[in-house]
Coordinates of C-alpha atoms (C1' of nucleotides) in Angstrom, one line a residue:
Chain G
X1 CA -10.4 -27.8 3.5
X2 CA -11.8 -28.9 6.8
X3 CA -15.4 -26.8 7.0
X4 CA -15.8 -25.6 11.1
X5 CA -12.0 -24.4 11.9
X6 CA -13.9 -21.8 14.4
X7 CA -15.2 -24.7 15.9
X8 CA -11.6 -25.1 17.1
X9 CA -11.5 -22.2 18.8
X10 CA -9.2 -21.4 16.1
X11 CA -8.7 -17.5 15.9
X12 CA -9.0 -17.3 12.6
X13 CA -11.6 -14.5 11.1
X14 CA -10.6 -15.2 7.5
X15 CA -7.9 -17.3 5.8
X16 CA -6.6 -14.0 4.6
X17 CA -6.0 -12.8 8.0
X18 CA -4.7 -15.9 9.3
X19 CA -1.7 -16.0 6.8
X20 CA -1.3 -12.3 6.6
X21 CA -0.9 -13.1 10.7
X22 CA 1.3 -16.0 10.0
X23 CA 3.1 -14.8 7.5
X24 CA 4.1 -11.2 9.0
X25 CA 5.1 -13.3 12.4
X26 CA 7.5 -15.5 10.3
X27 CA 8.7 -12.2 9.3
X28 CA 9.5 -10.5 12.0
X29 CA 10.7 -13.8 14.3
X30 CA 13.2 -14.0 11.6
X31 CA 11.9 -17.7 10.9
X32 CA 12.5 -16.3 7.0
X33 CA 15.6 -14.5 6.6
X34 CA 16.0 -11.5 5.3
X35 CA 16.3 -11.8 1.3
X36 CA 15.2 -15.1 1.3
X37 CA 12.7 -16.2 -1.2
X38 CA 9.2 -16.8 -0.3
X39 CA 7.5 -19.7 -1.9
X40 CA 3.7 -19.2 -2.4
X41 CA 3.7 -23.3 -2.5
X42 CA 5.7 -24.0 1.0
X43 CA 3.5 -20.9 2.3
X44 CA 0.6 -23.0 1.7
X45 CA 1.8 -25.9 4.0
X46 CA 3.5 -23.6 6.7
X47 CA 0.1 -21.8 6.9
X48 CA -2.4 -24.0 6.3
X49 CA -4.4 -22.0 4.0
X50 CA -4.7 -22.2 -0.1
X51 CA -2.5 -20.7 -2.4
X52 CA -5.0 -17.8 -2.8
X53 CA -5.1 -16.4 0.8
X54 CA -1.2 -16.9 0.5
X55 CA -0.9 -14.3 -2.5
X56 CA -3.5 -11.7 -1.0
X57 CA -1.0 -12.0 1.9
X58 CA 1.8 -11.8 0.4
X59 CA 0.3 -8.8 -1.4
X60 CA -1.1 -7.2 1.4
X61 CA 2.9 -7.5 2.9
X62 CA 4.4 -6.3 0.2
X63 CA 2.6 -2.6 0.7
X64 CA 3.6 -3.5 4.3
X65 CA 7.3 -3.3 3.4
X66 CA 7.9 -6.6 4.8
X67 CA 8.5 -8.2 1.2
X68 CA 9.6 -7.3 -2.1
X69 CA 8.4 -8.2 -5.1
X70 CA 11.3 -9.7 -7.3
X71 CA 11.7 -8.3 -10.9
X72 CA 11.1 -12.0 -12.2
X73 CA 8.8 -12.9 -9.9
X74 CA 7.6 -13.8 -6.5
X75 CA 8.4 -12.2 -3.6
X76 CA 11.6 -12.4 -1.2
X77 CA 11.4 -11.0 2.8
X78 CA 12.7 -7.2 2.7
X79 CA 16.3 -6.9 3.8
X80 CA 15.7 -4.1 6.9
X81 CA 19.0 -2.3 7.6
X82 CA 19.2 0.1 10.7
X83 CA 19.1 3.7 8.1
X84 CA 16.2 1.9 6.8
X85 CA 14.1 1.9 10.1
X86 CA 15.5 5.2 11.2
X87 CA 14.0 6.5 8.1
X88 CA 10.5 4.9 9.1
X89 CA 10.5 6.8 11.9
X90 CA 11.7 10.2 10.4
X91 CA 8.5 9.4 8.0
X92 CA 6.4 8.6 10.7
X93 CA 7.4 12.0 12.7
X94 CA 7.4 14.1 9.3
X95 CA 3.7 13.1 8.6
X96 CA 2.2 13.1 11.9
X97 CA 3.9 16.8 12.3
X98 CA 1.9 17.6 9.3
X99 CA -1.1 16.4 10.7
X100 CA -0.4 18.0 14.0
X101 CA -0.1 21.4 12.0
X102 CA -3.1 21.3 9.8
X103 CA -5.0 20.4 13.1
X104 CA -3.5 23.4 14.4
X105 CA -4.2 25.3 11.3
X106 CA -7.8 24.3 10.8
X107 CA -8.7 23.9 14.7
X108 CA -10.1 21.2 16.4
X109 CA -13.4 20.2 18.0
X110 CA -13.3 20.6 22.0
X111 CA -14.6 16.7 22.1
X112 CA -11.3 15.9 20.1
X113 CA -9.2 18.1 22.5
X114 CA -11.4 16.8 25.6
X115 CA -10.7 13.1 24.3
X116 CA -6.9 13.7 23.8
X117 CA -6.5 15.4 26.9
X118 CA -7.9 12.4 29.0
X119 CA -5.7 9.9 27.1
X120 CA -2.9 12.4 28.7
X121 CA -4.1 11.9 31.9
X122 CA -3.8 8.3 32.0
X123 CA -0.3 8.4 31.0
X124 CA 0.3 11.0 33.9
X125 CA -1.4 8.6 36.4
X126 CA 1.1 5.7 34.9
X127 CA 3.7 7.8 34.6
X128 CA 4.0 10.7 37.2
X129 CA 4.2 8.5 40.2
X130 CA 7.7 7.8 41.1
X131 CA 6.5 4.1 41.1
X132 CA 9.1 2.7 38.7
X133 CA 7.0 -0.5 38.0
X134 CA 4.9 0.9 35.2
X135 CA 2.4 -1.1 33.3
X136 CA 4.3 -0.5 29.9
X137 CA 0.9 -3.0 28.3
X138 CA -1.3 -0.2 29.3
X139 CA 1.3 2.7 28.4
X140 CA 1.6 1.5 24.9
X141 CA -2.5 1.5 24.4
X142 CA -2.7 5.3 25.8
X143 CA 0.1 6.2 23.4
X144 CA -1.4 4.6 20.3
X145 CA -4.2 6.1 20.8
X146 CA -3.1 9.4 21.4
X147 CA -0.8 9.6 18.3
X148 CA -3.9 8.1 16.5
X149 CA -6.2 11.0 18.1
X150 CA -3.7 13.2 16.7
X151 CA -3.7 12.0 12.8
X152 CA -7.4 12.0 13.2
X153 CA -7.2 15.7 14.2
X154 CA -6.1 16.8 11.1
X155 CA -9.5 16.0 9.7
X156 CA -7.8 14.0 6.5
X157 CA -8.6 10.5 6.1
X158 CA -5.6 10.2 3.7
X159 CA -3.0 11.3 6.1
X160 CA -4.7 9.2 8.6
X161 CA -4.4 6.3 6.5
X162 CA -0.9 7.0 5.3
X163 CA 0.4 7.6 8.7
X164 CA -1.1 4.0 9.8
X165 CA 0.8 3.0 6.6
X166 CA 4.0 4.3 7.9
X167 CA 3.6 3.2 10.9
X168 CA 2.7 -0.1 9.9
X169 CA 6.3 -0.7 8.8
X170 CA 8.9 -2.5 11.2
X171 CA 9.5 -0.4 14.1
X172 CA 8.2 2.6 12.6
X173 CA 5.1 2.7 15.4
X174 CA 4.9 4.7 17.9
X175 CA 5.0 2.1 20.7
X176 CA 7.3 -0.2 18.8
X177 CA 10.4 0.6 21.1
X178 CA 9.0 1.5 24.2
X179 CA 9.5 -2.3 25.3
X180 CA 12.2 -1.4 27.6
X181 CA 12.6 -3.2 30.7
X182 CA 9.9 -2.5 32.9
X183 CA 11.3 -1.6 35.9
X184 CA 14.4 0.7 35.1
X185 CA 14.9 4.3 35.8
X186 CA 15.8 4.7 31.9
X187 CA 12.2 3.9 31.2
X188 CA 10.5 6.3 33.4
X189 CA 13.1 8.8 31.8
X190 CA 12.2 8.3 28.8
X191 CA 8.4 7.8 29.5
X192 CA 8.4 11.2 31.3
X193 CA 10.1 12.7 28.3
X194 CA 7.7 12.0 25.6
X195 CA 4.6 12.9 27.8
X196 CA 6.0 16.0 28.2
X197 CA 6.8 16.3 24.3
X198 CA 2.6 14.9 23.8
X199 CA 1.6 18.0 26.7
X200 CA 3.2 20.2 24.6
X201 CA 1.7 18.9 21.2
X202 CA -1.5 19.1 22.3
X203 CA -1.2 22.6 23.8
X204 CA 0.5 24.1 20.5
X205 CA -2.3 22.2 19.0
X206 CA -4.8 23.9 20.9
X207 CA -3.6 27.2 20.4
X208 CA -3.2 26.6 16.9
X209 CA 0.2 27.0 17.0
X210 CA 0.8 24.8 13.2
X211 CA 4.5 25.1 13.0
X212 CA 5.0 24.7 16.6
X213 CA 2.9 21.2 17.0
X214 CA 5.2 20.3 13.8
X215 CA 7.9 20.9 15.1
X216 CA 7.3 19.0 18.6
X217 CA 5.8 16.6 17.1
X218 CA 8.6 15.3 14.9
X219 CA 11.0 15.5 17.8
X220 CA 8.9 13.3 19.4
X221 CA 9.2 11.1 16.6
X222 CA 12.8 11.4 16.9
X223 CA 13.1 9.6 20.7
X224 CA 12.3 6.5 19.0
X225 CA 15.3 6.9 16.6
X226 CA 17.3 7.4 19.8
X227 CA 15.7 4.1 21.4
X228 CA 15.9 2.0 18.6
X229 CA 19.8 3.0 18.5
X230 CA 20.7 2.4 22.3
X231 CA 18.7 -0.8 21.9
X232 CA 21.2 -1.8 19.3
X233 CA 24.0 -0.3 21.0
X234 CA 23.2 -2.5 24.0
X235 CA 22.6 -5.5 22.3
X236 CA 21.5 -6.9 18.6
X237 CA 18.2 -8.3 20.4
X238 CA 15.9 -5.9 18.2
X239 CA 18.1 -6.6 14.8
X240 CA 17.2 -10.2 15.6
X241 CA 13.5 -9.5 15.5
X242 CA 13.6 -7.6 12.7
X243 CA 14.3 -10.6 10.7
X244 CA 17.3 -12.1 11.7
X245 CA 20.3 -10.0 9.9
X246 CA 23.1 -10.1 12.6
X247 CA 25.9 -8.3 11.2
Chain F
X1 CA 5.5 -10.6 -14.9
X2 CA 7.5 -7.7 -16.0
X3 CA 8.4 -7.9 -19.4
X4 CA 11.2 -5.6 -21.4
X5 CA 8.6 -3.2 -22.7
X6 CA 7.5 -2.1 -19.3
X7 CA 9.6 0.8 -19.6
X8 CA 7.6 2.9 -21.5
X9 CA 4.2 2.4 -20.7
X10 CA 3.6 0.1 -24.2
X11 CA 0.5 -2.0 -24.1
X12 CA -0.4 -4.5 -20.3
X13 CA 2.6 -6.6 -19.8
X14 CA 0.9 -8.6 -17.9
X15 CA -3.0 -9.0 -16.9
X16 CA -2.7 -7.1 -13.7
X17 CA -1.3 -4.2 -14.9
X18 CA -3.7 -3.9 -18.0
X19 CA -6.8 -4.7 -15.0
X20 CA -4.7 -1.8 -13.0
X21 CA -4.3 0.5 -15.6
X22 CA -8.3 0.1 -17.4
X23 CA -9.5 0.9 -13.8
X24 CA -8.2 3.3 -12.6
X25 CA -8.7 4.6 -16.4
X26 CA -12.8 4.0 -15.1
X27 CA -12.7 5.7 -11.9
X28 CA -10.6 8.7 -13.1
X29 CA -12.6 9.6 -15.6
X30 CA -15.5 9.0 -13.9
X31 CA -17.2 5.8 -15.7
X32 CA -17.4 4.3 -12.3
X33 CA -19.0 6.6 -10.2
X34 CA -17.7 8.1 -6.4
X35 CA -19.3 5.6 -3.7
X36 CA -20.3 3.2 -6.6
X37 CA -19.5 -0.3 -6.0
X38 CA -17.1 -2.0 -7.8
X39 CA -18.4 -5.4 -8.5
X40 CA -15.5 -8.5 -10.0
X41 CA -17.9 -10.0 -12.1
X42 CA -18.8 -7.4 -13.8
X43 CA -15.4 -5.9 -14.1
X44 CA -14.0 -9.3 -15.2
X45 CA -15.9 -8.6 -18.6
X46 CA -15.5 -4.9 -18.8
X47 CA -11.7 -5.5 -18.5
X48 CA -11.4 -8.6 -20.1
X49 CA -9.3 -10.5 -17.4
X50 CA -10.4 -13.1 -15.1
X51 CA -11.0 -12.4 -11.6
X52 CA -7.6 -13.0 -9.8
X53 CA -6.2 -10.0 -11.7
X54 CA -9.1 -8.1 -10.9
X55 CA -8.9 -8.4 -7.4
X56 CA -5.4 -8.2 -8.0
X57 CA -6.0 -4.7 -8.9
X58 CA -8.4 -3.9 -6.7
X59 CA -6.1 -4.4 -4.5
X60 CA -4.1 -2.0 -5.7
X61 CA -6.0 0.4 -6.1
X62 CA -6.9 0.3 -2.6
X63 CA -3.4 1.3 -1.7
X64 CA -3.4 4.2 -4.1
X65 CA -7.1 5.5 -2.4
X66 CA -8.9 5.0 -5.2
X67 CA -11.1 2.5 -4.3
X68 CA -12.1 1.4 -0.2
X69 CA -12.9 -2.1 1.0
X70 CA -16.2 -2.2 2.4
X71 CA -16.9 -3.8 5.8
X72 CA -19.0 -6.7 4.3
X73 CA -16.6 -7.1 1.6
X74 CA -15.9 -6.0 -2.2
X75 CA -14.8 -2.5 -2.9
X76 CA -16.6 0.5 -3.6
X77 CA -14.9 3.9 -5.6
X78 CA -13.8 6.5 -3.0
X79 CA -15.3 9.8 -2.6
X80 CA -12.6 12.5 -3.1
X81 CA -13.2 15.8 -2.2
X82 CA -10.8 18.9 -2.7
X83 CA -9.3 19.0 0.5
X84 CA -8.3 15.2 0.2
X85 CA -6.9 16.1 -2.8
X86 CA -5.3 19.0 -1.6
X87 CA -3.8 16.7 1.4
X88 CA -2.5 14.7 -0.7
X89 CA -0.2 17.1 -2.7
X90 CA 0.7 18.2 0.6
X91 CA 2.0 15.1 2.0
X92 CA 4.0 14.6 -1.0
X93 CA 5.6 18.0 -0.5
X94 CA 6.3 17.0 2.9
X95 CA 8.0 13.6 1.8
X96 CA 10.1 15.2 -1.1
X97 CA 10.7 18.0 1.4
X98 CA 12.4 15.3 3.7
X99 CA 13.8 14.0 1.2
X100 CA 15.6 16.7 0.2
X101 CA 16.4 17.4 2.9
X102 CA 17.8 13.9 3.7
X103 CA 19.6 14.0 0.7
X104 CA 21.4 17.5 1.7
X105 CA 22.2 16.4 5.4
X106 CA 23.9 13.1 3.9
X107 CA 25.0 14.8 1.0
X108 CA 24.8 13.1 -2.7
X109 CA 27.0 11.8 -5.5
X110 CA 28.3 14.3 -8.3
X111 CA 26.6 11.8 -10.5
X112 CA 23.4 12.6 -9.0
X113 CA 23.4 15.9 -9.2
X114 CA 24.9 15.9 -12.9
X115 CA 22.0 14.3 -13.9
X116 CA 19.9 16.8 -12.2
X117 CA 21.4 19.4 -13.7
X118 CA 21.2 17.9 -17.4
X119 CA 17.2 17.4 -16.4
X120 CA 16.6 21.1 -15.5
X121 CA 18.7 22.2 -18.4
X122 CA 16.5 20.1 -20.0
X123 CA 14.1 22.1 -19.0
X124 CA 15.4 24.9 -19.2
X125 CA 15.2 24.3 -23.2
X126 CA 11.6 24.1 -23.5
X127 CA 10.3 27.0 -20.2
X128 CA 13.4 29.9 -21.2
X129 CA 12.7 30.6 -24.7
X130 CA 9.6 32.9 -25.2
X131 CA 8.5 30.5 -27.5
X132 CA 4.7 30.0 -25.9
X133 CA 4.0 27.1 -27.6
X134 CA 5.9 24.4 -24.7
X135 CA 5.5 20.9 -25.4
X136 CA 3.6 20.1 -22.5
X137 CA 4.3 16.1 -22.9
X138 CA 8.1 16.3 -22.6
X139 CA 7.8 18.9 -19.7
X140 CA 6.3 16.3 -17.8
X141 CA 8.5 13.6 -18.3
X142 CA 11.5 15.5 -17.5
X143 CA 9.4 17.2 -14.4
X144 CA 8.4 13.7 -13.2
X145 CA 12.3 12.6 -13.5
X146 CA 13.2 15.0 -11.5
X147 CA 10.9 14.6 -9.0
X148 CA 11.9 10.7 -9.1
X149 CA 15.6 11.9 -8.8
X150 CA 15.0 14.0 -5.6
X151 CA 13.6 10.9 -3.9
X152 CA 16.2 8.6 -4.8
X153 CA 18.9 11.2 -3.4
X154 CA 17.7 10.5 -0.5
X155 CA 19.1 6.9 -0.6
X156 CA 16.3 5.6 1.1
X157 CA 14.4 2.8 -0.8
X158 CA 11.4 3.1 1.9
X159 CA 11.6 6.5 1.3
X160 CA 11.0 6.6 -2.6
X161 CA 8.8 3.9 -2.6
X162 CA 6.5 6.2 0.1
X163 CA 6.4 9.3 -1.9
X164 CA 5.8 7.4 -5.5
X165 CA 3.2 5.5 -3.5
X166 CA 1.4 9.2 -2.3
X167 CA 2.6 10.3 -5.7
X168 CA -0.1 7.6 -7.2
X169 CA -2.9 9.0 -5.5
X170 CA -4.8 11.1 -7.9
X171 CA -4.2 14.6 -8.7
X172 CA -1.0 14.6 -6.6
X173 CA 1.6 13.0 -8.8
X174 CA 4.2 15.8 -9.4
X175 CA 2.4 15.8 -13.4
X176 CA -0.9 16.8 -12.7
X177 CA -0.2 19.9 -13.2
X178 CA -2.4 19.3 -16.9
X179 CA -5.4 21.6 -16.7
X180 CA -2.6 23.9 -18.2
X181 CA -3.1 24.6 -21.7
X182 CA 0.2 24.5 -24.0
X183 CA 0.0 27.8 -25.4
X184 CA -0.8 30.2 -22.5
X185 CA 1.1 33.1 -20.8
X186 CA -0.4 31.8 -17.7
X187 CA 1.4 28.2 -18.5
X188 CA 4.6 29.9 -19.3
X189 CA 4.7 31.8 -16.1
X190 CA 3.5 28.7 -13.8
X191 CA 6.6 26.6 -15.5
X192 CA 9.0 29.5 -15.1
X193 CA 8.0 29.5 -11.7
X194 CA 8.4 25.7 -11.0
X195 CA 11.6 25.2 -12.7
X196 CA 12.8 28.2 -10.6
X197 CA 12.2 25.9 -7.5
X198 CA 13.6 23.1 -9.2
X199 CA 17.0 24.9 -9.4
X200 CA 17.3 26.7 -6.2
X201 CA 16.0 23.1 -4.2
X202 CA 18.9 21.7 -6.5
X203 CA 21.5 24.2 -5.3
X204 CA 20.8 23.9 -1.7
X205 CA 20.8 19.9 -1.8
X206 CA 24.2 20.9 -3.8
X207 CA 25.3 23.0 -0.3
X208 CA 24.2 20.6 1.9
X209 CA 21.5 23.3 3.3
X210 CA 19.2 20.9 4.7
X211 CA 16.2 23.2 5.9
X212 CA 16.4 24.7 3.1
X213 CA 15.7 22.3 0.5
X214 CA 13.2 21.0 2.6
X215 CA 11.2 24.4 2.7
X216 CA 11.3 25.2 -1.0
X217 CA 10.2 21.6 -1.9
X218 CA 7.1 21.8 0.0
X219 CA 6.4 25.4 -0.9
X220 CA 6.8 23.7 -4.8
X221 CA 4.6 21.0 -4.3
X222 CA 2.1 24.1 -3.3
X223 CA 1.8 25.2 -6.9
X224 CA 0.3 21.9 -7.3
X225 CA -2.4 22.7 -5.0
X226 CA -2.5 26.4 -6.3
X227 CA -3.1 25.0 -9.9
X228 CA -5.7 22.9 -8.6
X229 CA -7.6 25.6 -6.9
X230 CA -7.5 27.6 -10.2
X231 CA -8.8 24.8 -11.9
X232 CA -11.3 23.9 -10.1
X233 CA -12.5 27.8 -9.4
X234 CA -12.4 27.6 -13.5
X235 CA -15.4 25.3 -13.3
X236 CA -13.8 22.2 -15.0
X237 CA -14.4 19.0 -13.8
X238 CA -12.0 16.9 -11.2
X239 CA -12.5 14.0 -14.0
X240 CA -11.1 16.5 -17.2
X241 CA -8.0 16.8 -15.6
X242 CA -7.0 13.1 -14.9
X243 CA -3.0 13.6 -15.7
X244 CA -0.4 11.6 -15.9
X245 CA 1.4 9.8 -12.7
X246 CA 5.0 9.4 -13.2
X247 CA 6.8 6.1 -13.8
Chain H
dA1 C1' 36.8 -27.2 -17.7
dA2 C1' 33.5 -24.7 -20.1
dC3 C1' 29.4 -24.7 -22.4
dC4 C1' 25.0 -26.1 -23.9
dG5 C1' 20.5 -28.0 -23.7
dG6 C1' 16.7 -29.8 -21.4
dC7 C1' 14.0 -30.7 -17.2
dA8 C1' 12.0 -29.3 -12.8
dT9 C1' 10.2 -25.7 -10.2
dT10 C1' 7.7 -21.6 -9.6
dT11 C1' 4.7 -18.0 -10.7
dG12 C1' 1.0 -15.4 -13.0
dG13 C1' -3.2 -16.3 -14.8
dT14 C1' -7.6 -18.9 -16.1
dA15 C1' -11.4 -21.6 -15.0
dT16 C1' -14.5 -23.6 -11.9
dA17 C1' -16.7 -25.0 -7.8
dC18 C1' -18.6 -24.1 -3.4
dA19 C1' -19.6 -22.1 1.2
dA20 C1' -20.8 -18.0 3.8
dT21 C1' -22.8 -13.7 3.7
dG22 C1' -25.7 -10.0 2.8
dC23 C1' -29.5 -8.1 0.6
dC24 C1' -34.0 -7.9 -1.2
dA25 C1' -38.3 -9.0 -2.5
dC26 C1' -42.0 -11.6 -1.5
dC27 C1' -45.2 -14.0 1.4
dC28 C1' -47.6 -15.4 5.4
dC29 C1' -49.8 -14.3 9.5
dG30 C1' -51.7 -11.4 12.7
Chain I
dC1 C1' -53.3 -3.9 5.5
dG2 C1' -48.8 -4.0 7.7
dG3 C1' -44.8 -6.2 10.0
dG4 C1' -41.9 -9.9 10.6
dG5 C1' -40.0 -13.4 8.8
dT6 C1' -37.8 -16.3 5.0
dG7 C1' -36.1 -18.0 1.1
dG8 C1' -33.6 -17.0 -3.0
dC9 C1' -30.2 -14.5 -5.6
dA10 C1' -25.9 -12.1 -6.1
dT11 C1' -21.3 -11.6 -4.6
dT12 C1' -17.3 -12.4 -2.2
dG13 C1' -13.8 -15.5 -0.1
dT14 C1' -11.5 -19.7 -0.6
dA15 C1' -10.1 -24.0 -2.6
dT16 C1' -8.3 -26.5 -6.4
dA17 C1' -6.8 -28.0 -10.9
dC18 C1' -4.5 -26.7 -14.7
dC19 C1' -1.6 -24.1 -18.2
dA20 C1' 2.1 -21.2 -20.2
dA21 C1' 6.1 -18.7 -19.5
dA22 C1' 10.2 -17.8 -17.0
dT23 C1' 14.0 -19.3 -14.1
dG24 C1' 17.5 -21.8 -12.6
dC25 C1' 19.7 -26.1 -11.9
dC26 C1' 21.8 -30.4 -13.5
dG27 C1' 24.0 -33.4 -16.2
dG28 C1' 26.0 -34.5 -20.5
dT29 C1' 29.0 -33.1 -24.3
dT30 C1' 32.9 -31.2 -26.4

DNA sequence: AACCGGCATTTGGTATACAATGCCACCCCG
DNA sequence: CGGGGTGGCATTGTATACCAAATGCCGGTT
């Protein structure tokens, strides 16, 4: 193809990226519907990259979740019904519970428990004022990194890695349905709520309290079940960017 | 792709699976050593497939932990140690524990749990008599068919596919339980054991007792890890005891 | 109207070429 | 004699052309 794309100021790092990018964006916009097939040839227009890049992509999705690979064939965009992410989620809690306990279990260094307990207090400074405009950009960076401190706690590389897997899927992360409006009581509700629930973590975690951290821990997990159903409740905004599927 | 004989792993369908299948084969049983890099030239002859299978593969195998991309590109054989191993089994008790205990809170079909039941009678057959000499081969299949059944209880596709997926990585399929040897009392008494687990998880799927099943499927995925502590105290190599994965 | 056969499309796979990158050994210069 | 290049080699990432098998659609035939 054309040789200095970076030239561009394209974005671009590899073509691989680009169309795993691409591809996971059409996804998720819903520009592909759910259970629609996914031609490796139109791919190779729509993202502007050879068929090669396109089946690594497509590959890379696949263990993703976001497609399927059909029993003849090809791929088709994964069908995502509400059980479906609400099972994501109970995953996501389940295994970084298990983390959280084997931290507890094993202990943790003090620079870990230093490093987490920092994150913590720059939630609190976000959080605890009763200033209801809360920079939910900055929120969503503490919280991913605490819930990333705490897989990396357990000491595991594995569970890391599978719990990044699980949370890679569609509105399994951990911030993936904190976009609430900004400004509304119901955020800083539920904001103060899970900083309470990561306090709590953290201290069973400290005081090697396994089952205790589990237990917290998957509750946590469990407000973004609640989330992801009021944000349906109130509107099908979220179904819509999960790939389309109105019904 | 998938061709009618897939069903009982016959000879490659198709090139990925054989490129799949032969490497893994290499870095199970050590050929390819722990931190060794895995080259595509080189394994395009020793597998006798071109390179898109390969990296096909490779790809794979990156998702099952076997092998690691490196930062500057190409793959290199992970470095397992026993606790990684022993995570491993542990997050698949964790999964099948949720799933079970999915599957109780939702309750399941009679037809699921007849089939159940005709597995464990199954195995019943070959663990009750005092017969020592247990064939070992058909133990694991109707152990691994189980184990598949308990995940598809759950009714959760994103669910199964997660715990065959942490089933895949090595040592912590539900199978490896093969440093066993047929004719032992030791054998015997660690598959009277299991299928005791097997029977009362069963029952309190059956009754709907959530917890429950939950608890006694992780504490059964333990014996894996037990087993594997015994092994390895034994002095045999991690390599000896490659084992079947289910499927 | 139902059925049948053939054609077009698509995919998995092979082969090949080429650019970018990283690594290493070797060489030149101080 | 030693350190800093520096060029070459190996390898990967990407592009591209092509092939065989599978799939499904379309049109013709009965």
């Amino acid at each position: 193809m054309s040789s200095p794309a970076a030239a561009r100021g394209e974005k671009a790092a590899s073509q691989t990226l680009k169309a795993v990018l691409k591809l996971r964006d059409l996804i998720v916009s819903g520009e592909l519907a759910p259970g629609e097939r996914v031609p490796e040839l139109q791919m190779v227009e729509r993202l502007d990259v050879s068929r090669t890049p396109v089946r690594a992509a497509l590959m890379r999705l696949e263990q993703e979740n976001l497609v399927e690979a059909l029993p003849g064939g090809g791929y088709a965009v994964r069908r995502l019904s509400e059980p479906d992410i609400l099972v994501s989620i109970e995953m996501r809690g389940t295994l970084e519970g298990l983390a959280g306990r084997l931290a507890a279990e094993r202990g943790v260094s003090a620079a870990h428990l230093a490093e987490a307990g920092e994150i913590l207090d720059g939630i609190d400074r976000i959080v605890r004022p009763l200033d209801l405009d809360i920079d939910l950009a900055l929120y969503v960076d503490l919280n991913a990194g605490f819930h990333a401190l705490i897989a990396e706690m357990a000491g595991s590389p594995a569970l890391t890695l599978e719990i990044e897997r699980v949370a890679a899927m569609p509105f399994a992360s951990p911030s993936a349905l904190v976009p609430l409006e900004a400004g509304s009581p119901a955020t800083h509700h539920v904001l103060t709520i899970a900083q309470e629930q990561h306090r709590t973590a953290l201290e069973a975690i400290a005081a090697r309290e396994g089952s205790r951290a589990e237990a917290i821990l998957r509750e946590h997990a469990r407000n973004a079940q609640r989330n992801l159903r009021r944000a349906l409740a109130s509107g099908r905004q979220l179904m819509e960017l999960a790939g389309g599927r109105g019904r």
